[in-house]
Short mmCIF file of C-alpha atoms in Angstrom, two decimals:
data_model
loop_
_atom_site.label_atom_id
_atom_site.label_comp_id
_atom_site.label_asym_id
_atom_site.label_seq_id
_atom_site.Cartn_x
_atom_site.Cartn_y
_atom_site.Cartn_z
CA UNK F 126 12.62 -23.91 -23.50
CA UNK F 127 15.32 -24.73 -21.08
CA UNK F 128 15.84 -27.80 -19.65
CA UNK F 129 17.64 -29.01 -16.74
CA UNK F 130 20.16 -31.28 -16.73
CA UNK F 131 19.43 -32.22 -13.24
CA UNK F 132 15.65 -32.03 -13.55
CA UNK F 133 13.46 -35.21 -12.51
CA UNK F 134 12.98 -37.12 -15.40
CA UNK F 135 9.29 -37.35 -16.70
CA UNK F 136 8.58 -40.49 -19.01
CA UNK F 137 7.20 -39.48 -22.42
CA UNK F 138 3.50 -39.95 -22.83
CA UNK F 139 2.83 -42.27 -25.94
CA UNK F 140 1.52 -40.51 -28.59
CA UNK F 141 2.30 -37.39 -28.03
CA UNK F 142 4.54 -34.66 -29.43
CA UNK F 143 6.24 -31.67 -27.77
CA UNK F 144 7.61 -28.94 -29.90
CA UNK F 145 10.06 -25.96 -29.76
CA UNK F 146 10.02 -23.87 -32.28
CA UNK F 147 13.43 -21.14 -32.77
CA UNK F 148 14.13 -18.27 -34.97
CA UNK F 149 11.86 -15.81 -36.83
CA UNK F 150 7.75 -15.82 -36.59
CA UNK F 151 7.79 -17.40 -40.54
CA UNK F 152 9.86 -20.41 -38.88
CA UNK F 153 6.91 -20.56 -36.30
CA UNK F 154 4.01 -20.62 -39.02
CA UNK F 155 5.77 -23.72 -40.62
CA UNK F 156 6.19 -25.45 -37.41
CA UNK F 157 2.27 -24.96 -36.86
CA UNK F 158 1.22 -25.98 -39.75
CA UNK F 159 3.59 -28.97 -39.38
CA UNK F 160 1.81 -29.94 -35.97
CA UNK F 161 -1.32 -29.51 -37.60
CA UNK F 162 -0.42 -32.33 -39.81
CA UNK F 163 0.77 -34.42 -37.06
CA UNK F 164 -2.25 -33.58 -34.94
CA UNK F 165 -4.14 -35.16 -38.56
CA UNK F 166 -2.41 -38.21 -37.83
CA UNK F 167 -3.43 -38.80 -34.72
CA UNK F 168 -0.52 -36.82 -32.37
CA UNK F 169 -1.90 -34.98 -29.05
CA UNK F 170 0.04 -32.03 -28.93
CA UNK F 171 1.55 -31.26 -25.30
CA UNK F 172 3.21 -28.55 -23.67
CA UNK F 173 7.53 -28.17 -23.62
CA UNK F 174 8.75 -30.15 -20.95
CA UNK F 175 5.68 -32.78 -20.37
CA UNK F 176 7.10 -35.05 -21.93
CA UNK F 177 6.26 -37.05 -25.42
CA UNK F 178 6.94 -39.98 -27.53
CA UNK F 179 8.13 -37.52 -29.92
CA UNK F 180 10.01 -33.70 -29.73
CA UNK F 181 10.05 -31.98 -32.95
CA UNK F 182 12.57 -29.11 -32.72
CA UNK F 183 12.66 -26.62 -35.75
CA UNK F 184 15.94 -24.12 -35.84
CA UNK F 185 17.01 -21.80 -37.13
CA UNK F 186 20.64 -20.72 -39.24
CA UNK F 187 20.09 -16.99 -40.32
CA UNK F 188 23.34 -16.11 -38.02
CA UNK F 189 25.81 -17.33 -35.94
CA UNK F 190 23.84 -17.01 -32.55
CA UNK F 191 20.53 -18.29 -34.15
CA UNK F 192 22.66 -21.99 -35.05
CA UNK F 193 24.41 -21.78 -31.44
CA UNK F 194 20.67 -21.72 -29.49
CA UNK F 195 20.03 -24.71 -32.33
CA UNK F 196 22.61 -27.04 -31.63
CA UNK F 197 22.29 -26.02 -27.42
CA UNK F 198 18.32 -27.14 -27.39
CA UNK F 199 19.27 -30.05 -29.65
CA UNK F 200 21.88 -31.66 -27.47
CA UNK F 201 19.49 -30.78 -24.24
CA UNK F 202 16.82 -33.22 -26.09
CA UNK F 203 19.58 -35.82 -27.18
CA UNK F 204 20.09 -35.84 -22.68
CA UNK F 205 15.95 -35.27 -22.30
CA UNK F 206 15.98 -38.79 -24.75
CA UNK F 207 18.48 -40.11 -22.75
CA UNK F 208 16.24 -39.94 -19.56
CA UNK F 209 13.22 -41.08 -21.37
CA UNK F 210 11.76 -38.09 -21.38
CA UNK F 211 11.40 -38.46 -24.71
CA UNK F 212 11.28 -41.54 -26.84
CA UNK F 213 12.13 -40.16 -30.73
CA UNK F 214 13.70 -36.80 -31.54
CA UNK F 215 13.27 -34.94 -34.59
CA UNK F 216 15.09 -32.16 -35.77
CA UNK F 217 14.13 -29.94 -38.62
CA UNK F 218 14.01 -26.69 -40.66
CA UNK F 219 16.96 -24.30 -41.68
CA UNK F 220 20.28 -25.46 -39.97
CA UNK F 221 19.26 -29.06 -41.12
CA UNK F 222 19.00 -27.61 -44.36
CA UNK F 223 22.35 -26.18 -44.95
CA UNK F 224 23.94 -28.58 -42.47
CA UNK F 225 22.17 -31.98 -42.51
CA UNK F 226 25.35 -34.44 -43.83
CA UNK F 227 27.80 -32.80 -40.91
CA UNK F 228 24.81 -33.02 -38.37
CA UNK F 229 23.67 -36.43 -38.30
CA UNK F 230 27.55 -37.55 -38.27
CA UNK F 231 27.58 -34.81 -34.81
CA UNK F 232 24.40 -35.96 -33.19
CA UNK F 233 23.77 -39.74 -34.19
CA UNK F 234 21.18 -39.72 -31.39
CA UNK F 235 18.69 -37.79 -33.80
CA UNK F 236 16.38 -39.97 -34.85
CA UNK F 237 15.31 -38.12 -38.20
CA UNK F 238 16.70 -34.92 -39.49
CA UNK F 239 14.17 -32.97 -41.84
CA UNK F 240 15.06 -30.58 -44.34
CA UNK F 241 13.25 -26.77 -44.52
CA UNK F 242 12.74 -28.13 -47.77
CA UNK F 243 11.34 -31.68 -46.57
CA UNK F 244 8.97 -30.01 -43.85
CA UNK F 245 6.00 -30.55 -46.38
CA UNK F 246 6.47 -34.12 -46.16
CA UNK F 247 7.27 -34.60 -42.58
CA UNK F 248 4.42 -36.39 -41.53
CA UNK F 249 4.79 -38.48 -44.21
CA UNK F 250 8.42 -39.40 -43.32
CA UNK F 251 6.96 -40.63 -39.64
CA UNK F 252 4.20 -42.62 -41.33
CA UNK F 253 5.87 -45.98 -40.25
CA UNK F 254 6.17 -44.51 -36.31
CA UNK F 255 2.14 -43.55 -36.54
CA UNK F 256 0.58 -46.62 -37.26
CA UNK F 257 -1.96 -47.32 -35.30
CA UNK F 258 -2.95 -43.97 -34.26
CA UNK F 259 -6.53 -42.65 -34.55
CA UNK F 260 -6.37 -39.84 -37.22
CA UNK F 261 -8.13 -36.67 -36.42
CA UNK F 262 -10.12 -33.60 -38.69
CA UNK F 263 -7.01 -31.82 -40.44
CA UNK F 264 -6.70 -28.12 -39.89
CA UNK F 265 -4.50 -26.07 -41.47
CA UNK F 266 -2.44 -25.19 -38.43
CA UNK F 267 -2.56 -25.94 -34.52
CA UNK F 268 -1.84 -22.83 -33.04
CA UNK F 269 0.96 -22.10 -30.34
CA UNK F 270 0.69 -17.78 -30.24
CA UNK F 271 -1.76 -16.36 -27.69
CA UNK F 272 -5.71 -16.66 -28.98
CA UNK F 273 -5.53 -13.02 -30.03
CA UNK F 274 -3.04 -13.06 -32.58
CA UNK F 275 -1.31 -15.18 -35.30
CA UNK F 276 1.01 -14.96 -38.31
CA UNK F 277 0.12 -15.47 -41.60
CA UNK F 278 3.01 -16.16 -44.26
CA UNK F 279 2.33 -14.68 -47.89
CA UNK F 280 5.36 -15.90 -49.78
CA UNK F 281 8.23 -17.89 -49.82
CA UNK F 282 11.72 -17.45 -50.42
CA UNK F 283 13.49 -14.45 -51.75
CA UNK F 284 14.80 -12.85 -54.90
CA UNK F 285 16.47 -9.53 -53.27
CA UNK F 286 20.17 -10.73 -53.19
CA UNK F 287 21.38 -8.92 -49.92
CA UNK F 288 25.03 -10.05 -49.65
CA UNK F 289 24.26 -10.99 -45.59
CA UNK F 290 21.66 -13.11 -46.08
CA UNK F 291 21.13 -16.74 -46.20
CA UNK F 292 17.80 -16.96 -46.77
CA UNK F 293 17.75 -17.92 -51.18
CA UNK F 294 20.07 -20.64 -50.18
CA UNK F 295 17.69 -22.08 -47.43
CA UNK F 296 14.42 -20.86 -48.85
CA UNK F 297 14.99 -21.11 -52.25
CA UNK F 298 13.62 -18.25 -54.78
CA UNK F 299 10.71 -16.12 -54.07
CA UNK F 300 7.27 -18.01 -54.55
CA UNK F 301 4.18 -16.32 -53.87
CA UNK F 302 1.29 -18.55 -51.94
CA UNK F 303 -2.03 -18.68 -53.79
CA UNK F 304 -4.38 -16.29 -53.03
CA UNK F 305 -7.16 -18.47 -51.80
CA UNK F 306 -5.14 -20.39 -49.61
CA UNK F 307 -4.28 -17.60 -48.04
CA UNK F 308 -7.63 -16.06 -47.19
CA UNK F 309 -9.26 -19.58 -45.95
CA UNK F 310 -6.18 -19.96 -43.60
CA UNK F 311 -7.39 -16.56 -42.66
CA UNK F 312 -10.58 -16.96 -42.20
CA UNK F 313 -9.77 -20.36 -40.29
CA UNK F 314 -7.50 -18.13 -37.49
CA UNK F 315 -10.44 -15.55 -37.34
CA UNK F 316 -13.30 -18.53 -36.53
CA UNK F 317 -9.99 -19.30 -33.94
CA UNK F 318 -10.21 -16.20 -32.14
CA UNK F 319 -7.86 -14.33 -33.89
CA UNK F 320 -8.02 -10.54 -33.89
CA UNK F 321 -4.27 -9.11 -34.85
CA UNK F 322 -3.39 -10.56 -38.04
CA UNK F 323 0.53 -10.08 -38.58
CA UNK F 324 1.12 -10.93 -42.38
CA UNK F 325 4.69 -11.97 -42.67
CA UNK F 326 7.27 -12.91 -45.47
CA UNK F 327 10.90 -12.41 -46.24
CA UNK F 328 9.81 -9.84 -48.75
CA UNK F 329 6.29 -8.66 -47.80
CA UNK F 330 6.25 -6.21 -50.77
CA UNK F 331 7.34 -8.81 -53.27
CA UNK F 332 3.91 -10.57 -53.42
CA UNK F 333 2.17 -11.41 -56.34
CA UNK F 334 4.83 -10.40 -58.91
CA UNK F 335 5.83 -13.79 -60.20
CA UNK F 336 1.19 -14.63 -60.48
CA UNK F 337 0.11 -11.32 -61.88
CA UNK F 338 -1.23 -10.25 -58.27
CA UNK F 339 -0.11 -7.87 -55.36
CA UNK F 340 0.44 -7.37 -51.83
CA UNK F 341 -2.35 -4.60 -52.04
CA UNK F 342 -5.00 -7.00 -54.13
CA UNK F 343 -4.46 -9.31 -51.11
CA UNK F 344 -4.82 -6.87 -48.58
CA UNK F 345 -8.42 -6.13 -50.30
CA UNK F 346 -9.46 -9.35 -50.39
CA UNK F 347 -8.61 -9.97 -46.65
CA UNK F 348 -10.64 -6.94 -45.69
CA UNK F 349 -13.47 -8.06 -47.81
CA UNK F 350 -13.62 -11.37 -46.87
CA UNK F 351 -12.69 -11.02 -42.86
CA UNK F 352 -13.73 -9.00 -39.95
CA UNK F 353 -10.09 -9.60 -38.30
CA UNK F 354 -9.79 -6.00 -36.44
CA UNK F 355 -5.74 -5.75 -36.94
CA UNK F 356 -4.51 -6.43 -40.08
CA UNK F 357 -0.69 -5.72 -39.60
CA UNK F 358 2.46 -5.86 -42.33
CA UNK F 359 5.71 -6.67 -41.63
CA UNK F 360 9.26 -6.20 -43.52
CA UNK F 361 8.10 -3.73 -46.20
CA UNK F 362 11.32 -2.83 -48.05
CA UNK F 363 11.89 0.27 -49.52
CA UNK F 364 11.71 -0.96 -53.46
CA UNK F 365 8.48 -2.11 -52.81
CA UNK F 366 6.32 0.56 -51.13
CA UNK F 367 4.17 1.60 -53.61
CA UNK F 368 1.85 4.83 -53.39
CA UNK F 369 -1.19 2.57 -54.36
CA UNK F 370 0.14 0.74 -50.62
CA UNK F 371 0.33 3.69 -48.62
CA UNK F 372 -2.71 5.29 -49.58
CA UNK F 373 -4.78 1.54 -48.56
CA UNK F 374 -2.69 1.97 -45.11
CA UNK F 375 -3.88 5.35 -44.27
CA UNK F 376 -7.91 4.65 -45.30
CA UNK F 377 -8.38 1.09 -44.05
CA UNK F 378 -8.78 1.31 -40.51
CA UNK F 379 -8.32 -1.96 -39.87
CA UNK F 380 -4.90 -1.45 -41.26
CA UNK F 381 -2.52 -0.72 -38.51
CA UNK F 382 -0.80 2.31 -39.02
CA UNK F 383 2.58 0.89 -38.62
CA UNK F 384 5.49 0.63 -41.31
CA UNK F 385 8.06 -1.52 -41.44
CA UNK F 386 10.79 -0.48 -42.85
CA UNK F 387 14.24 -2.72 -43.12
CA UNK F 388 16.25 0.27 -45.06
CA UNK F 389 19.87 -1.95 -43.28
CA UNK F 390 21.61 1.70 -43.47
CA UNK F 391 21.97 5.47 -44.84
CA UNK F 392 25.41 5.28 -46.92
CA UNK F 393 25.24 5.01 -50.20
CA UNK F 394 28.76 3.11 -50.21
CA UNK F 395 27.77 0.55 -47.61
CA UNK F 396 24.11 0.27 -49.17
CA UNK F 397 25.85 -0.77 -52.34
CA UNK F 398 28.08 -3.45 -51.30
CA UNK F 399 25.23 -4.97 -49.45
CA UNK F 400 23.82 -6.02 -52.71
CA UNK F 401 20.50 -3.49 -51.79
CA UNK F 402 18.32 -2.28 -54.05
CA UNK F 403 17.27 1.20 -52.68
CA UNK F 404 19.74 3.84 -52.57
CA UNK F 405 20.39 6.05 -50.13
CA UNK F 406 18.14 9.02 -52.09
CA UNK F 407 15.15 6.38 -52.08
CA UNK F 408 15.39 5.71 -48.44
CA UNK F 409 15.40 9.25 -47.24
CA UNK F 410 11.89 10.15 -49.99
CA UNK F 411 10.52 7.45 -48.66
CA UNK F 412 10.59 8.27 -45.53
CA UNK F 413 9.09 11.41 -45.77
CA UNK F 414 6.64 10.16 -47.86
CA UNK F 415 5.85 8.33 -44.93
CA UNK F 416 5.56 10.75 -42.67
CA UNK F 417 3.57 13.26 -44.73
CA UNK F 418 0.95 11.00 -46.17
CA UNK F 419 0.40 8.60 -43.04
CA UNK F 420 0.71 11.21 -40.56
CA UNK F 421 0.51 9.74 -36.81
CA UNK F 422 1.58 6.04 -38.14
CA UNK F 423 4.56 4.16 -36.59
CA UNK F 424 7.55 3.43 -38.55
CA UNK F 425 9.96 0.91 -37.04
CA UNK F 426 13.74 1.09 -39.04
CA UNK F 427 16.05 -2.39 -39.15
CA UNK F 428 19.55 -1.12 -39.38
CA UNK F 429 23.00 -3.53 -39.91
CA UNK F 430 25.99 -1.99 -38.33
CA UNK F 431 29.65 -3.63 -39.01
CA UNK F 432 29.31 -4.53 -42.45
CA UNK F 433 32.29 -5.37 -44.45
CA UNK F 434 34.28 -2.23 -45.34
CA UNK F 435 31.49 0.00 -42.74
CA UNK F 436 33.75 2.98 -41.93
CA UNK F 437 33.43 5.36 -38.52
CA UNK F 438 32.37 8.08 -41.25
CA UNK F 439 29.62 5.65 -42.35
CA UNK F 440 28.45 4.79 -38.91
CA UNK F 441 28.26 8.54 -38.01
CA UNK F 442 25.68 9.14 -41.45
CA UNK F 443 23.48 6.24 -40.11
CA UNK F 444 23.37 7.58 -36.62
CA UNK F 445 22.95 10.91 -38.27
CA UNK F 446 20.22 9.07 -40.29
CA UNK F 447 18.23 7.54 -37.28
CA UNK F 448 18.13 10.66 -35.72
CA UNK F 449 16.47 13.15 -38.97
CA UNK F 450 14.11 10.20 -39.52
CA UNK F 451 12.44 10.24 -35.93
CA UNK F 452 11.57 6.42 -35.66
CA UNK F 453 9.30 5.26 -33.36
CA UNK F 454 10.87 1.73 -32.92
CA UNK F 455 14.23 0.56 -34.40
CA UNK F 456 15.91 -2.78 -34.27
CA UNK F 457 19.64 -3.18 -35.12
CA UNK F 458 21.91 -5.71 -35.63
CA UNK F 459 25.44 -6.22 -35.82
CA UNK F 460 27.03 -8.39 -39.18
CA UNK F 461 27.00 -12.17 -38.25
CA UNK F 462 29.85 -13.83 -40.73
CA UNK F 463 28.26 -16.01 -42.47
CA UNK F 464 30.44 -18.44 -44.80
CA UNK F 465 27.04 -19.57 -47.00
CA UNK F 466 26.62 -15.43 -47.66
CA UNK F 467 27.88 -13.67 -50.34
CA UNK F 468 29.48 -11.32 -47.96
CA UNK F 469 31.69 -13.68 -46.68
CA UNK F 470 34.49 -13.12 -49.42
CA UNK F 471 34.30 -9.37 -49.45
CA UNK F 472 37.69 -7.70 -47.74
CA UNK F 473 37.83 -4.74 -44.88
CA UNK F 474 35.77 -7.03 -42.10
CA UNK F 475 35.05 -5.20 -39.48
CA UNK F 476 35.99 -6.33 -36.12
CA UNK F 477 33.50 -7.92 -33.96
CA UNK F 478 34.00 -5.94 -31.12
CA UNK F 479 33.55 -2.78 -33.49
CA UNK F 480 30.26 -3.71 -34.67
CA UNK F 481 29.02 -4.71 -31.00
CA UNK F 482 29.80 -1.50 -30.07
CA UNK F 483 28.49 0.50 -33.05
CA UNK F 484 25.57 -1.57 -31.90
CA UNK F 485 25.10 -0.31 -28.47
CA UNK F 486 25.65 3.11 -29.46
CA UNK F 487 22.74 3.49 -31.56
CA UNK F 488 20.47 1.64 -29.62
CA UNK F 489 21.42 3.95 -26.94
CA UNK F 490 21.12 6.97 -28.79
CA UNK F 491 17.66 5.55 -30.64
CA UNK F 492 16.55 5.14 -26.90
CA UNK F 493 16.92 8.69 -25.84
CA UNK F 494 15.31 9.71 -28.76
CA UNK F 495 11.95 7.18 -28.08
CA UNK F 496 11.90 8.11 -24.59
CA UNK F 497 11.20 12.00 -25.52
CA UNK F 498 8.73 10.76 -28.25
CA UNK F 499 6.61 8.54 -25.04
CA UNK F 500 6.16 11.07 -22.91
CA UNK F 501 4.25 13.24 -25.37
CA UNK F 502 1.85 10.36 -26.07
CA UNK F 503 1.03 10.86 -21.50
CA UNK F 504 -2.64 12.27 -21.62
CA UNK F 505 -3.69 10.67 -25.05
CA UNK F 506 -6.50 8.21 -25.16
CA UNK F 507 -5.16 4.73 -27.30
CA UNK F 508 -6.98 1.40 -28.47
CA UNK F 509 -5.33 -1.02 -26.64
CA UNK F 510 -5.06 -4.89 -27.37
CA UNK F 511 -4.71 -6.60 -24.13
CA UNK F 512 -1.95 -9.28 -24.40
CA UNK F 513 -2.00 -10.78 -20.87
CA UNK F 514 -0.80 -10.20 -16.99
CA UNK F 515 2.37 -7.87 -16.95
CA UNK F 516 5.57 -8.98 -16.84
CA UNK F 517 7.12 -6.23 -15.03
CA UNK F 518 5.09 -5.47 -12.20
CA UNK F 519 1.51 -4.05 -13.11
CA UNK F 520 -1.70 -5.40 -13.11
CA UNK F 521 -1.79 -6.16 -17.48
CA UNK F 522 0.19 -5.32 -20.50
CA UNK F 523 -0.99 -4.70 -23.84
CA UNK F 524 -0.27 -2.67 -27.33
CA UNK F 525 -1.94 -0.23 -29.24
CA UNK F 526 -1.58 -0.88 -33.60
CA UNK F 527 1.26 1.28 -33.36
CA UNK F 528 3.84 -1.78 -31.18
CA UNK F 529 4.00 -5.11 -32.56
CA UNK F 530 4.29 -8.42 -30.82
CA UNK F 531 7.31 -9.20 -29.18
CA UNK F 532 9.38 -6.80 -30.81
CA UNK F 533 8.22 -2.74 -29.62
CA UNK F 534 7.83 -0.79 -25.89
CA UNK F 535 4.81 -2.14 -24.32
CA UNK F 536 1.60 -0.45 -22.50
CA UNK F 537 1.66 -1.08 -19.42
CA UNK F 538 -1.66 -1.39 -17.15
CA UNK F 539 -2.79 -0.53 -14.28
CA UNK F 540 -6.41 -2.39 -13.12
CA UNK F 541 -8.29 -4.84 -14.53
CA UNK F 542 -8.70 -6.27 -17.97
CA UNK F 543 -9.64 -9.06 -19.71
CA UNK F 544 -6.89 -10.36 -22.14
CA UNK F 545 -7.21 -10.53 -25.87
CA UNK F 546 -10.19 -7.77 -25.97
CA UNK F 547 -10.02 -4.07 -26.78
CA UNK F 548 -9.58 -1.55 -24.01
CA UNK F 549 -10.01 2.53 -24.40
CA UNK F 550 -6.45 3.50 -22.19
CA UNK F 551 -5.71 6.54 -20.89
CA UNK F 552 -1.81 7.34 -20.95
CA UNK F 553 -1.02 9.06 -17.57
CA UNK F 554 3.30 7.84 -17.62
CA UNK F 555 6.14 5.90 -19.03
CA UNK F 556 8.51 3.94 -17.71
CA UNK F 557 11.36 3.21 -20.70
CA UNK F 558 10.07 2.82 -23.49
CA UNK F 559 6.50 1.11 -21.94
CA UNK F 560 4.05 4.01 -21.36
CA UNK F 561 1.63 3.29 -18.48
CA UNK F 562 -2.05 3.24 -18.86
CA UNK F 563 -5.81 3.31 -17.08
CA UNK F 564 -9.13 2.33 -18.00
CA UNK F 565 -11.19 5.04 -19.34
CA UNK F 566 -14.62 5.27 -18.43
CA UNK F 567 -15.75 3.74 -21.89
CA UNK F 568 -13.82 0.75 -20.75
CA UNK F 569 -13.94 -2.58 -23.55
CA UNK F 570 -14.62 -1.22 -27.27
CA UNK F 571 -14.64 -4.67 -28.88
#
């Protein structure tokens, strides 16, 4: 959302709420089911910038960037409140978490600061400001992602320890969600429309272990008890891909063929003093593992360059790394500071420049290397899931299972299609890492 400071000011609509949600997609699914709870109460969700008696702003704190675009939005709603735009602001989630005491002496204007923690009971904390409202039917979450697609979080929290990460001391220790839940919030985004499923966690892998369950018993049931088309997973690490995983993956077809793999780097010194579990060895099997028994299946890396004590000689084995291993989509990041991480106290920081450019590099080089593997895929014939008009100057753009949402090269389309249906394409160029597609004569499949 951006806001003008010099926009004309729209008065807030009484009972109402606006929303802007930052961060990761699992910050997203909380702030849905969050407006689902205030929708319960009687609250008439409205679009960002409408104008509402109430904004509810959840942020985000996993790195230094993430709590600069929090504190930016939240002082362009304390001037938004100011203009009467806005009559109550509320500010929730992870910064407020870690932060809260030194925020609310910042920004008195905040009219209630909510915990990640406290988001449970949010509702509850505006009771006083909702009298008088008509409640409504409670559903477990009021959707703000296109029709098509939604997230659906697994677990909680996180036992893995990384020495860059945050996320135990915001999110506590890992907690799977019951199983039922789960699959009637499923079933309630399928009777929504719903036809990619992204299941999402900080350890997707990790589920089950602490109720005698697993992320493959779920995956069962959600086939069983759904038709959702795309089932997707997300952050898979290594020390919890299991054969028993891998072999559902390659016979379900309604399990995208996609792998996502955060393996964070290649030496075995670096790997070590990030606190990770899987060694250098177990990274490298795993990957061909991969490769051999889901043959044609997308595996997106995460790497972290400019860790504390990284090395040019360790940089040069990752790069080394990302090129042997062939991914077809890789994100990488370079080491935020953080002073709540573990890493914080460890000696031989690299500089920031350093690890911006040992950033660049290897996206550069990673980007050669995809643009090679897209122009093999010109002539193939691809399911596509048609997201909506393009945004760089064709007619639609859409994915096939092997791109997720927001985050991989796109398809785009040439012609016409209807969004959030199934589309036979025909490959015929790329531009990037987009390919360009047609219609084939079968046209819509679903």
């Amino acid at each position: 959302m951006t806001v003008s400071r010099k926009s004309k000011a729209k008065k807030h609509q009484d009972g109402t709420v606006e929303f802007l949600a930052l961060g990761c997609d699992k910050n997203l699914v909380d702030t849905e089911r969050t407006l689902a709870s205030l929708a319960a109460k009687g609250l008439k969700v409205v679009p960002s910038g409408a104008g509402a008696e109430y904004l509810l702003i959840t942020t985000c704190s996993f790195i230094g960037p993430a709590k600069e675009e929090s504190l930016e939005q939240i002082l362009l709603a304390v001037e938004r409140k100011k203009r009467g735009e806005i009559k109550k602001l509320v500010v929730a989630g992870c910064m407020v978490e870690l932060y809260c005491d030194e925020l609310k002496k910042e920004i008195p204007e905040v009219n209630l600061w909510v915990k990640f923690s406290e988001l449970d009971y949010l509702a509850d904390k505006m009771h006083g400001w909702l009298k008088g409202k008509t409640p409504a039917q409670a559903e477990p979450r009021f959707l703000t992602t296109p029709k098509h697609l939604s997230y659906l979080k697994i677990s909680e929290g996180c036992d893995q320890g990384c020495r860059f990460c945050v996320i135990p001391k915001i999110r506590g220790r890992f907690r799977s969600m019951p199983m039922k839940a789960l699959i009637e919030e499923a079933k309630f985004l399928e009777r929504s429309g719903v036809k990619e499923l992204n299941l999402v966690a900080q350890d997707l892998c990790d589920y089950g272990k602490d109720c005698g369950s697993s992320l493959t018993k779920l995956l069962v049931r959600l086939l069983k008890e759904t038709r959702l088309p795309w089932l997707r997973l997300f952050y898979l690490n290594p020390e919890g891909i299991t054969d028993e995983l891998l072999e559902l993956i390659r016979a379900e077809p309604r399990v995208c063929k996609y792998v996502d793999l955060p393996f964070q780097h290649i030496s075995e010194r670096v790997l070590k003093a990030m606190g990770r579990k899987a060694g250098e060895k177990k990274i490298r099997g795993l990957v061909e593992k991969i490769r051999t028994r889901l043959p044609g299946a997308a595996l997106r890396g995460t790497a972290l360059v400019g860790f504390p004590g990284e090395t040019e000689k360790d940089f040069r084995e990752l790069a080394d790394f990302v090129g042997e291993a062939d991914f077809d989509w890789l994100g990488v990041f370079a080491f935020s500071l953080e002073e709540q991480a573990a890493a914080f106290r460890l000696r031989g920081r690299v500089a920031e420049g350093t690890a911006q450019r040992r950033k660049e590099e290897l996206e550069f080089f990673w980007s050669d290397l995809a643009a090679a593997k897209n122009s093999a895929k010109i002539g193939s014939v691809l399911e596509v899931l048609v997201d909506g008009r393009s945004d760089a100057g064709f007619d639609y753009q859409g994915r096939s299972q092997f791109q997720g949402y927001e985050l991989d090269g796109l398809i785009q389309l040439k012609g016409e299609f209807e969004p959030g249906r199934f589309h036979l394409v025909r490959i015929i160029g790329q531009q990037g890492l987009d390919v360009l597609g047609e219609k084939t004569s079968q046209g819509e499949v679903i």
